[in-house]
Amino acid sequence: MAMEKVELNVVYERPESLTTTTTHYCPGCTHGTAHRLVAEVLDEMGIREKAIGVAPVGCSVFAYDYFNHDFVEAAHGRAPAMATGIKRVRPENTVYTYQGDGDLASIGMAEIIHAAIRGENITVIFINNAIYGMTGGQMAPTTLPGMKTTSSPLGRDVEVSGYPIRMAEMLSTIDGASYVVRQSLHDAAHIRKSKKAIRRAFEVQEHGLGFAIVELLSSCPTNWGITPAEALHFVRDKMVPYFPLDDYKVIPEVAKLKV
Amino acid sequence: MEKSIIISGFGGQGTLFAGQVLAYAALDAGKHVTWIPSYGPEMRGGTARCTVTISDEEIGSPLTRNPSAVIAMNLPSLDRYERLMQPGGLMLANASLINREMDRTDVRGIYIPAARMAEAIGNPRLTNMIMVGALLASEKILPLDVVKKSLKEHLPARHQKTLPLNFEAMDQGAAFVKDAVVA
Amino acid sequence: MAKELLKGNEAFAEAAVRAGVEGFFGYPITPASEFLEYMAKRMPALGRAFLQAESEIAAIHMVYGAACAGKRTLTATSGPGVSLMSEALSYIAGTEVPAVVVNVMRGGPGLGNIAPSQSDYNQMVKGGGHGDYYPIVLAPATVQEAIDYITLAFDLADKYLSLVYIVVDGNLGQMMEPAELPPMRELRKVPPEWAVSGAKDRDPNILTSIYIDPPDEEVTNIRLLKRWLEVEKNEIRYKEYELDDADIAVISFGVAGRVCLSAVKTAREEGVKVGLFRPITLAPFPRQAIEDLSKRVKRILVVEMNSGMMLQDVKQAVAGRVPIEYYGRMGGVTPFPEEVLDEIRRVNENDEEIPDGMERVQWLERLEERIARGE
Ligand SMILES: Cc1ncc(C[n+]2csc(CCOP(=O)(O)OP(=O)(O)O)c2C)c(N)n1
Ligand code: SF4
Ligand SMILES: [Mg+2]
């Protein structure tokens, strides 16, 4: 009997830029999705071997275990400064930070703003999940008004704690920033758009065009106290309206890049 | 007399609560007591564990390497503490999740099908209280009725309706031990 | 009030509330976050100020501001937070305003881990910020002591216009123990005369740490030092256990001290003449008491959860009178009483001289053997 010829179509593979280590992220957490997108982009651009990541302090503190390239670990909030130090002495490398909202928009506010002001030629992946995930669910600068957290037990009171910060909008006002977008990870269509944004943000760096940041709306089912599916709906229904998805700043040179 | 009891299992098995029940009862009985949970990276592996020390005198270390009694709610807990227990110590094993015998012969081992018993009572979450009942029946730590009374006193109002089942679970755990063959 | 079963961090926070804290400013960090979370509920309910700051830098500067305003104020954090706070701590010291900082210590350096540790001894006791100043450092070992010393901390801070640090570790922050809270104190009705509260019917108050003319700064330094010498004279606190007839003195603070107490008790049952000296004020350090002790005992064993930081202070006090041995665990590992008991037995058999500096070399050898055995 003749063997039947079977054609194998590879539809899914682990990117080379990821290791085989199982992540410690909770079920339904979109940190993992963001990792994968970054890794796919590094693979597709063929820049894994010159990539240097800067991990934050937050749930993604162990990002270096999951990415298969060089990595350093910054102090809480200081990743953009550390990335600056690396990029200034190694301009030939691709340097990026991966930061949470507490890390980037609270304790590290000065560092991110000044990296943007300097037009630092780095890429920033910013995971906005409206909460301090790692420390057990305290209020973040991006926590929505009325949202209950362990340090805002009655819900965020804007009279006391102020309003959530829209980082992408704010950074887009800075002359040094070249590419500033906000995307979301709550469904497949948006994940595809997120990937495109990440790709463009790395292309910006490869073309020496300066500071690029991709803000990604992300879920934290554990500390929001809801199921993974509900968490994605929360992103879609509650976060997207407050943090609209858009290309907030695309300088003409960046617009010309083909992605 | 100082007793150090470790209650160890998966997160969600109520190990920390079981320890607190003992701690409150010890307080009400006028004893010195400490309750300390494990926290940090170990918890990420799904382990939940606490150490309760009950004494007639001021308590030094809240932690012990060699406990005098262990409630092992799962196999990893038995594996870990079997070798660490004090000689003559008491190992209470949740037989519903532990399928191996102990190697040590200088430790008393009691196997209780606690999860199965809890289900029979109507709620698998009572496994911890079955184990507490069993502990109190097999070690002179605190009288069962003192523990019941203090559970009643310290349980928040919204949980008070669970008292009868908690008591039932403790009683069954205690009764099981009285009939058990002590290895 | 009767004793209740209280959880460390929450009891500490309530103690501060009852001591009359009117402003809490903090930033989340494990293993101190429950303190902040408790205050998030409690302070607004009492109409007092609670704020989660954007960073520890901001949090402590908020404390600085509230202190200048003449209100009782504190923050609670862990080592990485204290590192960021160093700047403001120096300013608070230089401005001579009272403030309290709780450090629930964790393993380090760097990001380290969140497990209990005493590795911030030098950071807390030897200053941390720039310039010439001395903070008071209290190291309670039980939940009750922590409650009592947090209350005392505010009184000391006010009395000496000083920074007071409370150092505990994650063990104490996480554990439950019967303890009694003091009654709620009344809030201060009249601000202290030095505070900025509005220059009504008085000359303006200026609070600053700048003294551009060196002679002025020197006068300030003299004032600070004199106050510190008063603190050294009046405020030394420690606890002794079974030392009356002891040949061996174990010296250990905080939770490590408790662990040693267990070991000392067991060793006593075995007939070893050993006792425990537990410093409660790490600064001012009970130097004289340890000097006196070293004239009574034959040997000293220092036990810490760090690389031997307090050891240096003990050595200074003992001045070579008797051999000093060291045992410690690092990196967020809490020693078990069984380990310390081994050490006490060993020290009891040992009558060799220990050349200066060798106590840590010998300890490391023993520690590495122990680790190799999987302990
Ligand atoms: C100086 C300092 N302060 C506080 C902490 C504790 N800490 C660790 S992660 C974190 C916040 C993490 O939140 P986010 O950046 O939003 O990341 P997520 O975990 O949500 O991904 C904090 C406050 C620290 N490590 N260092
Ligand atoms: S705590 Fe939240 S952000 Fe952290 S891994 Fe879990 S779901 Fe993700
Ligand atoms: Mg976050």
PDB file of C-alpha atoms in Angstrom, chain A residues 57 61 73-74 76 78 102 106-107 132 134-136 138-140 150-153 160-161, chain C residues 27-30 33-34 36-38 40-41 44 50-57 84 111:
ATOM      1  CA  VAL A  57       9.972  45.558  39.194  1.00  0.00           C
ATOM      2  CA  VAL A  61      10.247  41.074  37.089  1.00  0.00           C
ATOM      3  CA  GLU A  73      16.916  44.019  35.854  1.00  0.00           C
ATOM      4  CA  ALA A  74      16.322  47.623  36.872  1.00  0.00           C
ATOM      5  CA  HIS A  76      11.614  49.899  40.532  1.00  0.00           C
ATOM      6  CA  ARG A  78      14.341  53.199  36.732  1.00  0.00           C
ATOM      7  CA  GLY A 102       3.207  51.367  38.812  1.00  0.00           C
ATOM      8  CA  SER A 106       4.205  56.184  39.423  1.00  0.00           C
ATOM      9  CA  ILE A 107       7.625  55.699  40.896  1.00  0.00           C
ATOM     10  CA  TYR A 132      -0.084  46.941  41.228  1.00  0.00           C
ATOM     11  CA  MET A 134       2.997  42.001  42.024  1.00  0.00           C
ATOM     12  CA  THR A 135       2.482  43.498  45.467  1.00  0.00           C
ATOM     13  CA  GLY A 136      -1.068  42.245  45.779  1.00  0.00           C
ATOM     14  CA  GLN A 138      -2.863  48.176  45.396  1.00  0.00           C
ATOM     15  CA  MET A 139      -4.023  51.278  43.571  1.00  0.00           C
ATOM     16  CA  ALA A 140      -1.979  52.245  40.536  1.00  0.00           C
ATOM     17  CA  THR A 150      -6.390  46.944  48.549  1.00  0.00           C
ATOM     18  CA  SER A 151      -5.184  50.502  49.139  1.00  0.00           C
ATOM     19  CA  SER A 152      -8.396  52.139  47.919  1.00  0.00           C
ATOM     20  CA  PRO A 153     -10.843  49.802  49.675  1.00  0.00           C
ATOM     21  CA  VAL A 160      -8.163  62.175  47.480  1.00  0.00           C
ATOM     22  CA  SER A 161      -6.041  60.262  44.993  1.00  0.00           C
TER      23      SER A 161
ATOM     24  CA  TYR C  27       4.091  53.315  48.946  1.00  0.00           C
ATOM     25  CA  PRO C  28       3.328  49.593  48.563  1.00  0.00           C
ATOM     26  CA  ILE C  29       6.169  47.197  49.216  1.00  0.00           C
ATOM     27  CA  THR C  30       6.191  43.625  50.457  1.00  0.00           C
ATOM     28  CA  SER C  33       2.093  46.586  52.421  1.00  0.00           C
ATOM     29  CA  GLU C  34      -0.498  45.458  54.998  1.00  0.00           C
ATOM     30  CA  LEU C  36      -0.405  50.773  54.211  1.00  0.00           C
ATOM     31  CA  GLU C  37      -3.551  48.799  53.396  1.00  0.00           C
ATOM     32  CA  TYR C  38      -4.706  48.984  57.001  1.00  0.00           C
ATOM     33  CA  ALA C  40      -6.015  53.104  53.791  1.00  0.00           C
ATOM     34  CA  LYS C  41      -9.121  51.926  55.647  1.00  0.00           C
ATOM     35  CA  PRO C  44      -9.999  58.158  56.361  1.00  0.00           C
ATOM     36  CA  PHE C  50      -3.842  58.886  54.277  1.00  0.00           C
ATOM     37  CA  LEU C  51      -2.117  59.043  50.954  1.00  0.00           C
ATOM     38  CA  GLN C  52      -0.474  56.494  48.724  1.00  0.00           C
ATOM     39  CA  ALA C  53       2.388  58.500  47.274  1.00  0.00           C
ATOM     40  CA  GLU C  54       3.859  58.005  43.804  1.00  0.00           C
ATOM     41  CA  SER C  55       7.095  56.709  45.312  1.00  0.00           C
ATOM     42  CA  GLU C  56       8.916  56.346  48.600  1.00  0.00           C
ATOM     43  CA  ILE C  57      10.774  59.524  47.755  1.00  0.00           C
ATOM     44  CA  LEU C  84      14.989  55.962  48.315  1.00  0.00           C
ATOM     45  CA  LEU C 111      15.875  43.783  44.798  1.00  0.00           C
TER      46      LEU C 111
END
